[in-house]
Tab-separated table of C-alpha atoms and ligand atoms in Angstrom:
chain	number	residue	atom	x	y	z
A	1	UNK	CA	0.000	0.000	0.000
A	2	UNK	CA	1.043	3.587	-0.365
A	3	UNK	CA	2.230	3.756	3.231
A	4	UNK	CA	5.849	3.875	4.340
A	5	UNK	CA	6.806	0.503	2.828
A	6	UNK	CA	5.531	1.225	-0.622
A	7	UNK	CA	8.038	1.909	-3.406
A	8	UNK	CA	8.116	5.646	-3.916
A	9	UNK	CA	7.882	5.212	-7.681
A	10	UNK	CA	4.092	4.734	-7.464
A	11	UNK	CA	1.867	7.537	-8.710
A	12	UNK	CA	-1.780	7.427	-9.819
A	13	UNK	CA	-0.364	7.361	-13.378
A	14	UNK	CA	2.480	4.865	-12.943
A	15	UNK	CA	0.324	2.072	-14.448
A	16	UNK	CA	0.726	3.784	-17.823
A	17	UNK	CA	4.251	2.421	-18.272
A	18	UNK	CA	2.975	-1.166	-18.093
A	19	UNK	CA	0.825	-3.492	-20.171
A	20	UNK	CA	-2.853	-2.966	-19.442
A	21	UNK	CA	-5.145	-5.799	-20.496
A	22	UNK	CA	-8.743	-5.229	-21.550
A	23	UNK	CA	-8.417	-1.524	-22.398
A	24	UNK	CA	-10.553	-0.086	-25.203
A	25	UNK	CA	-8.930	1.310	-28.325
A	26	UNK	CA	-9.951	4.941	-27.865
A	27	UNK	CA	-9.959	6.471	-31.317
A	28	UNK	CA	-9.033	10.011	-30.268
A	29	UNK	CA	-6.312	10.441	-27.635
A	30	UNK	CA	-6.997	14.176	-27.371
A	31	UNK	CA	-10.668	13.666	-26.601
A	32	UNK	CA	-9.778	11.068	-23.974
A	33	UNK	CA	-7.306	13.383	-22.346
A	34	UNK	CA	-9.878	16.224	-22.239
A	35	UNK	CA	-12.291	13.938	-20.419
A	36	UNK	CA	-9.593	12.833	-17.979
A	37	UNK	CA	-8.844	16.470	-17.194
A	38	UNK	CA	-12.520	17.163	-16.583
A	39	UNK	CA	-12.949	14.092	-14.343
A	40	UNK	CA	-9.882	15.029	-12.299
A	41	UNK	CA	-11.447	18.378	-11.474
A	42	UNK	CA	-14.815	16.958	-10.380
A	43	UNK	CA	-15.649	16.074	-6.755
A	44	UNK	CA	-14.813	12.585	-5.460
A	45	UNK	CA	-17.720	10.137	-5.214
A	46	UNK	CA	-16.656	8.765	-1.847
A	47	UNK	CA	-14.384	9.940	0.930
A	48	UNK	CA	-11.209	8.367	2.204
A	49	UNK	CA	-12.665	8.033	5.700
A	50	UNK	CA	-15.546	5.951	4.342
A	51	UNK	CA	-13.129	3.629	2.562
A	52	UNK	CA	-11.204	3.267	5.834
A	53	UNK	CA	-14.451	2.358	7.639
A	54	UNK	CA	-15.020	-0.346	5.057
A	55	UNK	CA	-11.513	-1.721	5.594
A	56	UNK	CA	-12.292	-1.892	9.317
A	57	UNK	CA	-15.607	-3.656	8.663
A	58	UNK	CA	-13.925	-6.102	6.282
A	59	UNK	CA	-11.255	-6.650	8.919
A	60	UNK	CA	-14.067	-8.014	11.090
A	61	UNK	CA	-15.026	-10.319	8.238
A	62	UNK	CA	-11.425	-11.487	7.895
A	63	UNK	CA	-11.485	-12.360	11.603
A	64	UNK	CA	-14.638	-14.435	11.210
A	65	UNK	CA	-16.839	-11.967	13.079
A	66	UNK	CA	-18.919	-10.696	10.152
A	67	UNK	CA	-20.054	-11.721	6.675
A	68	UNK	CA	-19.713	-9.797	3.394
A	69	UNK	CA	-22.624	-9.499	0.970
A	70	UNK	CA	-21.461	-7.937	-2.309
A	71	UNK	CA	-24.227	-7.791	-4.870
A	72	UNK	CA	-25.643	-5.919	-7.826
A	73	UNK	CA	-25.592	-5.762	-11.573
A	74	UNK	CA	-23.114	-7.493	-13.812
A	75	UNK	CA	-23.073	-4.252	-15.785
A	76	UNK	CA	-25.070	-1.174	-14.888
A	77	UNK	CA	-26.839	0.431	-17.805
A	78	UNK	CA	-27.142	4.042	-18.927
A	79	UNK	CA	-30.728	3.175	-19.885
A	80	UNK	CA	-31.811	1.697	-16.552
A	81	UNK	CA	-31.209	4.107	-13.751
A	82	UNK	CA	-34.629	5.105	-12.500
A	83	UNK	CA	-35.145	5.736	-8.805
A	84	UNK	CA	-37.447	2.710	-8.661
A	85	UNK	CA	-34.839	0.395	-10.138
A	86	UNK	CA	-32.159	1.590	-7.723
A	87	UNK	CA	-34.580	1.336	-4.799
A	88	UNK	CA	-35.643	-2.182	-5.743
A	89	UNK	CA	-32.042	-3.341	-6.012
A	90	UNK	CA	-31.362	-1.883	-2.586
A	91	UNK	CA	-34.500	-3.555	-1.208
A	92	UNK	CA	-33.383	-7.014	-2.221
A	93	UNK	CA	-29.880	-6.475	-0.855
A	94	UNK	CA	-31.324	-5.247	2.462
A	95	UNK	CA	-33.692	-8.246	2.536
A	96	UNK	CA	-30.830	-10.644	1.926
A	97	UNK	CA	-28.680	-8.953	4.564
A	98	UNK	CA	-31.386	-8.996	7.220
A	99	UNK	CA	-32.171	-12.631	6.432
A	100	UNK	CA	-28.516	-13.580	6.776
A	101	UNK	CA	-28.079	-11.576	9.973
A	102	UNK	CA	-31.263	-12.778	11.594
A	103	UNK	CA	-30.676	-16.427	10.823
A	104	UNK	CA	-26.989	-16.544	11.672
A	105	UNK	CA	-26.511	-13.835	14.281
A	106	UNK	CA	-23.549	-12.598	12.219
A	107	UNK	CA	-23.387	-8.919	11.164
A	108	UNK	CA	-23.426	-8.402	7.401
A	109	UNK	CA	-21.235	-5.867	5.591
A	110	UNK	CA	-23.261	-4.601	2.636
A	111	UNK	CA	-21.486	-3.675	-0.604
A	112	UNK	CA	-23.275	-2.983	-3.902
A	113	UNK	CA	-21.918	-3.638	-7.364
A	114	UNK	CA	-23.392	-0.250	-8.088
A	115	UNK	CA	-22.694	3.427	-8.786
A	116	UNK	CA	-19.760	2.722	-11.095
A	117	UNK	CA	-20.069	-0.848	-12.430
A	118	UNK	CA	-20.054	0.173	-16.084
A	119	UNK	CA	-17.085	-1.611	-17.683
A	120	UNK	CA	-16.684	-5.249	-18.666
A	121	UNK	CA	-13.677	-7.444	-19.430
A	122	UNK	CA	-14.362	-9.572	-22.494
A	123	UNK	CA	-13.001	-12.843	-23.870
A	124	UNK	CA	-12.489	-11.447	-27.397
A	125	UNK	CA	-11.905	-7.884	-28.663
A	126	UNK	CA	-14.364	-8.323	-31.551
A	127	UNK	CA	-17.449	-10.394	-32.327
A	128	UNK	CA	-19.366	-11.396	-35.439
A	129	UNK	CA	-22.908	-9.999	-35.686
A	130	UNK	CA	-24.914	-10.920	-38.794
A	131	UNK	CA	-21.737	-11.586	-40.743
A	132	UNK	CA	-20.132	-8.294	-39.717
A	133	UNK	CA	-17.113	-8.097	-37.406
A	134	UNK	CA	-17.713	-5.478	-34.706
A	135	UNK	CA	-15.699	-4.289	-31.715
A	136	UNK	CA	-17.064	-6.099	-28.677
A	137	UNK	CA	-19.394	-4.336	-26.222
A	138	UNK	CA	-17.289	-3.314	-23.197
A	139	UNK	CA	-19.904	-1.729	-20.957
A	140	UNK	CA	-21.652	1.627	-21.121
A	141	UNK	CA	-18.595	3.433	-19.782
A	142	UNK	CA	-16.952	2.585	-23.117
A	143	UNK	CA	-19.490	1.903	-25.882
A	144	UNK	CA	-23.049	0.816	-26.634
A	145	UNK	CA	-24.226	-2.736	-27.298
A	146	UNK	CA	-26.168	-1.890	-30.505
A	147	UNK	CA	-24.824	-3.721	-33.507
A	148	UNK	CA	-23.152	-0.969	-35.497
A	149	UNK	CA	-19.582	0.229	-35.878
A	150	UNK	CA	-20.583	3.664	-34.611
A	151	UNK	CA	-22.243	2.341	-31.450
A	152	UNK	CA	-19.346	0.029	-30.705
A	153	UNK	CA	-16.624	2.639	-31.171
A	154	UNK	CA	-15.249	3.613	-27.736
A	155	UNK	CA	-16.384	7.126	-26.810
A	156	UNK	CA	-14.556	8.833	-23.930
A	157	UNK	CA	-17.468	11.161	-23.142
A	158	UNK	CA	-19.093	8.002	-21.778
A	159	UNK	CA	-16.621	8.173	-18.874
A	160	UNK	CA	-18.266	11.451	-17.884
A	161	UNK	CA	-21.751	9.997	-18.265
A	162	UNK	CA	-20.686	7.056	-16.075
A	163	UNK	CA	-19.399	9.491	-13.456
A	164	UNK	CA	-22.631	11.513	-13.548
A	165	UNK	CA	-24.849	8.462	-13.310
A	166	UNK	CA	-22.727	7.164	-10.432
A	167	UNK	CA	-23.154	10.490	-8.628
A	168	UNK	CA	-26.937	10.354	-9.051
A	169	UNK	CA	-27.122	6.702	-8.008
A	170	UNK	CA	-24.952	7.219	-4.962
A	171	UNK	CA	-26.935	10.285	-3.955
A	172	UNK	CA	-30.116	8.225	-3.948
A	173	UNK	CA	-28.468	5.327	-2.130
A	174	UNK	CA	-27.225	7.686	0.575
A	175	UNK	CA	-30.723	9.143	0.941
A	176	UNK	CA	-32.320	5.698	1.131
A	177	UNK	CA	-29.839	4.215	3.583
A	178	UNK	CA	-29.459	7.218	5.874
A	179	UNK	CA	-32.823	8.933	5.462
A	180	UNK	CA	-35.316	6.472	6.910
A	181	UNK	CA	-35.953	3.912	4.166
A	182	UNK	CA	-33.493	1.432	5.691
A	183	UNK	CA	-34.964	1.881	9.187
A	184	UNK	CA	-35.527	-1.550	10.735
A	185	UNK	CA	-39.137	-0.600	11.395
A	186	UNK	CA	-39.583	-0.652	7.587
A	187	UNK	CA	-38.419	-4.226	7.257
A	188	UNK	CA	-41.805	-5.229	5.737
A	189	UNK	CA	-41.618	-2.494	3.100
A	190	UNK	CA	-38.530	-4.074	1.522
A	191	UNK	CA	-40.639	-7.062	0.459
A	192	UNK	CA	-41.781	-6.241	-3.069
A	193	UNK	CA	-45.258	-7.332	-4.068
A	194	UNK	CA	-44.186	-10.056	-6.497
A	195	UNK	CA	-41.913	-11.447	-3.808
A	196	UNK	CA	-44.327	-11.138	-0.876
A	197	UNK	CA	-46.842	-13.521	-2.432
A	198	UNK	CA	-44.234	-16.276	-2.915
A	199	UNK	CA	-43.046	-18.930	-0.457
A	200	UNK	CA	-39.733	-17.230	0.238
A	201	UNK	CA	-41.524	-13.869	0.495
A	202	UNK	CA	-43.806	-15.347	3.188
A	203	UNK	CA	-40.806	-16.810	4.955
A	204	UNK	CA	-39.248	-13.355	4.888
A	205	UNK	CA	-42.480	-11.891	6.319
A	206	UNK	CA	-42.200	-14.161	9.329
A	207	UNK	CA	-38.590	-13.082	9.918
A	208	UNK	CA	-39.781	-9.476	9.644
A	209	UNK	CA	-42.597	-10.149	12.122
A	210	UNK	CA	-40.098	-11.603	14.588
A	211	UNK	CA	-37.919	-8.523	14.177
A	212	UNK	CA	-40.979	-6.348	14.947
A	213	UNK	CA	-41.620	-8.395	18.052
A	214	UNK	CA	-37.993	-8.076	19.172
A	215	UNK	CA	-38.139	-4.294	18.688
A	216	UNK	CA	-41.374	-4.063	20.709
A	217	UNK	CA	-39.786	-6.207	23.408
A	218	UNK	CA	-36.741	-3.937	23.615
A	219	UNK	CA	-38.950	-0.851	23.752
A	220	UNK	CA	-41.020	-2.452	26.531
A	221	UNK	CA	-37.794	-3.073	28.460
A	222	UNK	CA	-37.206	0.672	28.428
A	223	UNK	CA	-34.527	0.758	25.722
A	224	UNK	CA	-34.675	4.046	23.847
A	225	UNK	CA	-34.908	2.717	20.289
A	226	UNK	CA	-35.042	6.190	18.777
A	227	UNK	CA	-31.572	6.895	20.142
A	228	UNK	CA	-30.096	3.722	18.664
A	229	UNK	CA	-28.714	4.915	15.311
A	230	UNK	CA	-27.921	1.459	13.950
A	231	UNK	CA	-31.640	0.611	13.950
A	232	UNK	CA	-32.455	3.551	11.722
A	233	UNK	CA	-29.798	3.618	9.029
A	234	UNK	CA	-27.373	1.218	7.431
A	235	UNK	CA	-23.851	1.536	6.100
A	236	UNK	CA	-23.999	0.664	2.431
A	237	UNK	CA	-20.801	0.701	0.396
A	238	UNK	CA	-20.198	0.856	-3.351
A	239	UNK	CA	-17.894	-1.182	-5.560
A	240	UNK	CA	-17.037	-1.956	-9.155
A	241	UNK	CA	-14.312	-3.586	-11.198
A	242	UNK	CA	-11.383	-1.201	-11.612
A	243	UNK	CA	-11.049	-1.928	-15.306
A	244	UNK	CA	-10.763	1.338	-17.220
A	245	UNK	CA	-7.693	2.746	-15.570
A	246	UNK	CA	-8.018	6.223	-17.104
A	247	UNK	CA	-11.272	6.638	-15.174
A	248	UNK	CA	-9.864	5.228	-11.922
A	249	UNK	CA	-6.742	7.373	-12.141
A	250	UNK	CA	-8.782	10.525	-12.732
A	251	UNK	CA	-10.828	9.865	-9.589
A	252	UNK	CA	-7.838	9.061	-7.411
A	253	UNK	CA	-7.183	11.721	-4.782
A	254	UNK	CA	-4.687	12.331	-2.024
A	255	UNK	CA	-6.368	12.237	1.374
A	256	UNK	CA	-5.647	15.480	3.193
A	257	UNK	CA	-5.724	13.761	6.595
A	258	UNK	CA	-3.239	10.962	5.952
A	259	UNK	CA	-1.477	11.960	2.738
A	260	UNK	CA	-2.399	8.570	1.247
A	261	UNK	CA	-4.034	8.029	-2.126
A	262	UNK	CA	-7.584	6.715	-2.437
A	263	UNK	CA	-9.502	5.782	-5.551
A	264	UNK	CA	-12.570	7.875	-4.786
A	265	UNK	CA	-14.705	6.320	-7.553
A	266	UNK	CA	-16.013	3.751	-5.028
A	267	UNK	CA	-15.402	2.519	-1.492
A	268	UNK	CA	-13.831	-0.652	-2.811
A	269	UNK	CA	-12.788	-1.814	-6.276
A	270	UNK	CA	-11.681	-5.200	-7.523
A	271	UNK	CA	-9.532	-6.573	-10.318
A	272	UNK	CA	-10.975	-9.281	-12.492
A	273	UNK	CA	-9.733	-12.747	-13.259
A	274	UNK	CA	-8.400	-11.436	-16.598
A	275	UNK	CA	-6.459	-8.432	-15.287
A	276	UNK	CA	-4.641	-9.701	-12.203
A	277	UNK	CA	-1.210	-10.255	-13.820
A	278	UNK	CA	1.428	-9.351	-11.228
A	279	UNK	CA	3.602	-7.210	-13.516
A	280	UNK	CA	0.780	-5.471	-15.366
A	281	UNK	CA	-0.966	-2.140	-15.072
A	282	UNK	CA	-4.026	-3.082	-12.983
A	283	UNK	CA	-1.987	-4.541	-10.144
A	284	UNK	CA	0.380	-1.561	-10.260
A	285	UNK	CA	-2.553	0.833	-9.956
A	286	UNK	CA	-4.200	-1.049	-7.092
A	287	UNK	CA	-0.909	-1.363	-5.216
A	288	UNK	CA	-0.853	2.359	-4.508
A	289	UNK	CA	-4.400	3.090	-3.420
A	290	UNK	CA	-5.439	2.595	0.184
A	291	UNK	CA	-9.030	1.434	-0.442
A	292	UNK	CA	-9.892	-2.121	0.472
A	293	UNK	CA	-9.551	-4.119	-2.752
A	294	UNK	CA	-10.787	-7.375	-4.229
A	295	UNK	CA	-9.132	-9.914	-6.500
A	296	UNK	CA	-11.124	-12.399	-8.536
A	297	UNK	CA	-9.569	-15.835	-8.359
A	298	UNK	CA	-10.551	-18.367	-11.027
A	299	UNK	CA	-9.428	-21.843	-12.099
A	300	UNK	CA	-6.168	-20.610	-13.655
A	301	UNK	CA	-4.940	-19.220	-10.322
A	302	UNK	CA	-1.701	-20.785	-9.084
A	303	UNK	CA	-1.254	-20.625	-5.277
A	304	UNK	CA	2.259	-19.129	-5.471
A	305	UNK	CA	1.022	-16.403	-7.845
A	306	UNK	CA	-1.874	-15.512	-5.587
A	307	UNK	CA	0.477	-15.275	-2.602
A	308	UNK	CA	2.781	-13.038	-4.673
A	309	UNK	CA	-0.236	-10.852	-5.478
A	310	UNK	CA	-1.141	-10.651	-1.792
A	311	UNK	CA	2.456	-9.688	-0.946
A	312	UNK	CA	2.365	-6.968	-3.579
A	313	UNK	CA	-1.055	-5.589	-2.686
A	314	UNK	CA	-1.014	-6.089	1.065
A	315	UNK	CA	2.609	-5.789	2.192
A	316	UNK	CA	1.535	-4.600	5.654
A	317	UNK	CA	-0.894	-7.509	6.171
A	318	UNK	CA	-3.825	-5.281	7.049
A	319	UNK	CA	-7.015	-7.188	7.946
A	320	UNK	CA	-9.733	-6.239	5.439
A	321	UNK	CA	-7.363	-4.790	2.844
A	322	UNK	CA	-7.794	-7.808	0.560
A	323	UNK	CA	-10.849	-9.806	-0.421
A	324	UNK	CA	-10.159	-12.880	-2.539
A	325	UNK	CA	-13.255	-13.637	-4.584
A	326	UNK	CA	-13.248	-17.306	-5.557
A	327	UNK	CA	-15.091	-18.241	-8.786
A	328	UNK	CA	-14.356	-21.773	-9.898
A	329	UNK	CA	-17.674	-23.280	-10.967
A	330	UNK	CA	-19.927	-25.897	-9.408
A	331	UNK	CA	-18.066	-29.164	-8.913
A	332	UNK	CA	-14.677	-27.468	-9.319
A	333	UNK	CA	-14.177	-25.702	-6.007
A	334	UNK	CA	-12.548	-28.657	-4.292
A	335	UNK	CA	-9.958	-28.996	-7.040
A	336	UNK	CA	-8.722	-25.406	-6.685
A	337	UNK	CA	-9.703	-23.735	-3.434
A	338	UNK	CA	-8.064	-25.780	-0.647
A	339	UNK	CA	-4.501	-25.280	-1.931
A	340	UNK	CA	-5.129	-21.549	-2.323
A	341	UNK	CA	-6.558	-21.184	1.163
A	342	UNK	CA	-3.615	-23.105	2.647
A	343	UNK	CA	-1.025	-21.061	0.742
A	344	UNK	CA	-2.610	-17.728	1.666
A	345	UNK	CA	-2.996	-18.784	5.278
A	346	UNK	CA	0.675	-19.819	5.435
A	347	UNK	CA	1.667	-16.429	4.000
A	348	UNK	CA	-0.024	-14.651	6.912
A	349	UNK	CA	-2.273	-12.352	4.864
A	350	UNK	CA	-5.507	-11.797	6.806
A	351	UNK	CA	-7.754	-11.880	3.728
A	352	UNK	CA	-11.505	-12.142	3.367
A	353	UNK	CA	-12.524	-15.178	1.317
A	354	UNK	CA	-15.701	-14.559	-0.654
A	355	UNK	CA	-17.544	-16.854	-3.035
A	356	UNK	CA	-18.683	-15.670	-6.477
A	357	UNK	CA	-20.855	-18.577	-7.617
A	358	UNK	CA	-21.906	-16.776	-10.814
A	359	UNK	CA	-19.008	-16.277	-13.193
A	360	UNK	CA	-17.845	-19.830	-13.735
A	361	UNK	CA	-21.380	-21.177	-14.056
A	362	UNK	CA	-22.461	-19.305	-17.189
A	363	UNK	CA	-23.543	-21.143	-20.330
A	364	UNK	CA	-25.580	-20.434	-23.466
A	365	UNK	CA	-29.132	-21.715	-23.581
A	366	UNK	CA	-30.603	-23.184	-26.769
A	367	UNK	CA	-32.172	-19.832	-27.593
A	368	UNK	CA	-28.724	-18.194	-27.409
A	369	UNK	CA	-29.181	-16.283	-24.119
A	370	UNK	CA	-26.416	-16.518	-21.553
A	371	UNK	CA	-27.795	-18.105	-18.413
A	372	UNK	CA	-26.913	-19.794	-15.115
A	373	UNK	CA	-28.592	-22.558	-13.151
A	374	UNK	CA	-29.714	-21.692	-9.631
A	375	UNK	CA	-28.687	-25.208	-8.584
A	376	UNK	CA	-25.122	-24.678	-9.841
A	377	UNK	CA	-24.934	-21.379	-7.983
A	378	UNK	CA	-26.150	-23.010	-4.801
A	379	UNK	CA	-23.838	-25.972	-5.103
A	380	UNK	CA	-20.767	-23.786	-5.648
A	381	UNK	CA	-21.638	-21.867	-2.456
A	382	UNK	CA	-22.170	-25.122	-0.607
A	383	UNK	CA	-18.770	-26.482	-1.676
A	384	UNK	CA	-17.140	-23.181	-0.695
A	385	UNK	CA	-18.628	-23.364	2.810
A	386	UNK	CA	-17.769	-27.055	3.239
A	387	UNK	CA	-14.116	-26.496	2.339
A	388	UNK	CA	-13.726	-23.572	4.701
A	389	UNK	CA	-15.306	-25.617	7.484
A	390	UNK	CA	-12.895	-28.484	6.837
A	391	UNK	CA	-9.874	-26.192	6.869
A	392	UNK	CA	-11.041	-24.186	9.867
A	393	UNK	CA	-11.145	-20.940	7.874
A	394	UNK	CA	-14.026	-18.482	7.619
A	395	UNK	CA	-16.283	-18.513	4.544
A	396	UNK	CA	-16.396	-14.759	4.645
A	397	UNK	CA	-18.733	-13.632	1.935
A	398	UNK	CA	-20.993	-13.978	-1.049
A	399	UNK	CA	-20.477	-12.028	-4.301
A	400	UNK	CA	-23.449	-12.213	-6.661
A	401	UNK	CA	-25.163	-10.604	-9.631
A	402	UNK	CA	-28.778	-9.685	-8.971
A	403	UNK	CA	-31.490	-7.198	-9.707
A	404	UNK	CA	-34.640	-6.178	-7.883
A	405	UNK	CA	-36.631	-6.620	-11.074
A	406	UNK	CA	-38.700	-9.696	-11.856
A	407	UNK	CA	-36.353	-10.854	-14.624
A	408	UNK	CA	-36.030	-14.297	-16.205
A	409	UNK	CA	-32.281	-14.617	-16.686
A	410	UNK	CA	-31.185	-17.500	-14.430
A	411	UNK	CA	-32.816	-20.912	-14.612
A	412	UNK	CA	-34.419	-22.815	-11.741
A	413	UNK	CA	-34.819	-22.157	-8.068
A	414	UNK	CA	-38.158	-20.726	-7.066
A	415	UNK	CA	-40.443	-19.363	-9.775
A	416	UNK	CA	-39.892	-22.156	-12.291
A	417	UNK	CA	-37.860	-20.273	-14.856
A	418	UNK	CA	-36.635	-22.674	-17.517
A	419	UNK	CA	-34.866	-22.382	-20.864
A	420	UNK	CA	-38.184	-21.965	-22.668
A	421	UNK	CA	-39.227	-18.839	-20.760
A	422	UNK	CA	-35.830	-17.126	-20.469
A	423	UNK	CA	-36.856	-14.555	-23.063
A	424	UNK	CA	-39.982	-13.479	-21.090
A	425	UNK	CA	-38.094	-10.728	-19.275
A	426	UNK	CA	-34.426	-10.933	-20.179
A	427	UNK	CA	-33.020	-7.426	-19.775
A	428	UNK	CA	-29.433	-7.695	-18.530
A	429	UNK	CA	-26.774	-5.567	-20.191
A	430	UNK	CA	-24.241	-8.376	-19.767
A	431	UNK	CA	-24.446	-11.505	-17.578
A	432	UNK	CA	-27.660	-13.162	-16.298
A	433	UNK	CA	-28.732	-11.985	-12.837
A	434	UNK	CA	-30.761	-13.571	-10.072
A	435	UNK	CA	-34.148	-11.900	-9.702
A	436	UNK	CA	-35.427	-10.709	-6.318
A	437	UNK	CA	-37.132	-14.017	-5.465
A	438	UNK	CA	-34.140	-16.139	-6.437
A	439	UNK	CA	-31.855	-13.802	-4.463
A	440	UNK	CA	-33.975	-14.052	-1.333
A	441	UNK	CA	-34.202	-17.809	-1.705
A	442	UNK	CA	-30.402	-17.950	-1.967
A	443	UNK	CA	-30.075	-15.819	1.172
A	444	UNK	CA	-32.217	-18.266	3.181
A	445	UNK	CA	-30.079	-21.178	2.014
A	446	UNK	CA	-26.783	-19.401	2.703
A	447	UNK	CA	-28.104	-18.416	6.142
A	448	UNK	CA	-28.531	-22.126	6.844
A	449	UNK	CA	-24.910	-22.816	5.795
A	450	UNK	CA	-23.764	-19.938	8.001
A	451	UNK	CA	-25.707	-21.195	10.994
A	452	UNK	CA	-24.497	-24.765	10.837
B	1	PEP	C1	-17.595	-9.814	-13.161
B	1	PEP	O1	-17.524	-9.842	-11.924
B	1	PEP	O2	-18.558	-9.288	-13.760
B	1	PEP	C2	-16.545	-10.509	-13.952
B	1	PEP	C3	-16.368	-10.263	-15.235
B	1	PEP	O3	-15.878	-11.407	-13.237
B	1	PEP	P1	-14.547	-12.255	-13.522
B	1	PEP	O4	-13.406	-11.293	-13.594
B	1	PEP	O5	-14.480	-13.124	-12.285
B	1	PEP	O6	-14.770	-13.055	-14.764
B	2	CO	CO1	-20.730	-10.616	-14.666
């Protein structure tokens, strides 16, 4: 980290001397540089002190005293940013968090993939659409998914639009989480109508009723509930993949209190499975910011390389600094995870281990849509928990893609979505997301793993 031990050669721009994977080919360097200048002069989205609070909270997760729920869109969209959509996403995350907390007695650290999750790493730089080769869609921060050369050409003004939409989203999230909406007395209001009528919605209602009873009991005992701030607002943090380094650099600021650098585009950012090369630009950039950071760890991860990454990104061994987000695929966790956990444990890095049961369980349905099976998602989480239990380590978190909308993007679980009805309401900008019912169902199941 940028503290005393860090090589002094680091600057917010030092990544530029290295190879950066997954960067768009911006057609006009001058236009890009104008946008970078503009972004650098705009206010930060988050404050250094908030990022430090998140590191502290994640430190509790690393110690086995709390659980991380990181959830939201695969890719946020410039076309879907209404207040209702943001509110509904928050509702389902709050529902999941309260379900997990109530059932397990473990506090939940809530982090959204939101207010900045606009850029996607892709397997190929181009794709064929109707016989025409087009640059691949890289997320609304870069280009548009419509099938034309013009739409697919990277446009740096999109970085500004992404910033502005993030500001608006975060403003609403702050209002919702601090201004009464997240008050525990509103626990019933987070249950959306299409969820409330379902089995898992009813199950949630009974948890909510028990919470009401507990609050009435405390009040009857003379506890001043109005004075208890944690009952009335929640800490909700933002995150996204730090992919487009020009954007991240432009939002990196020196904290006036500590003199350290923070990437003020979000409370925490992660690097993907495709951009975690030790000697490349993304790792260089992350090594100098003080935010808590995540690293996606997939089947190609070699234990010694992951330990080297931890040494590079967490030289001071700060609890909560690093979250390793495991994504191996159902049936494949046992092959990869134990050796990684052992190696990281032996290295002494107090990391959070989180499970992303989405990204290695994607496949194409007959109709061509990308989808995931709820059962695969559940079984990857189950394997993740079982392995941590066997090794005596803490299964610290869940990292998932969801939406509050009633979409039909993932197959199975409650609601009987199958391949034939995937197209009923398939609206994702990138990967298939769990809908609100599937997400709540997953939370009840994970709560059972946590409790046992
Ligand atoms: C993602 O989280 O959306 C993603 C692309 O993940 P990964 O880097 O694990 O493939
Ligand atoms: Co995704």
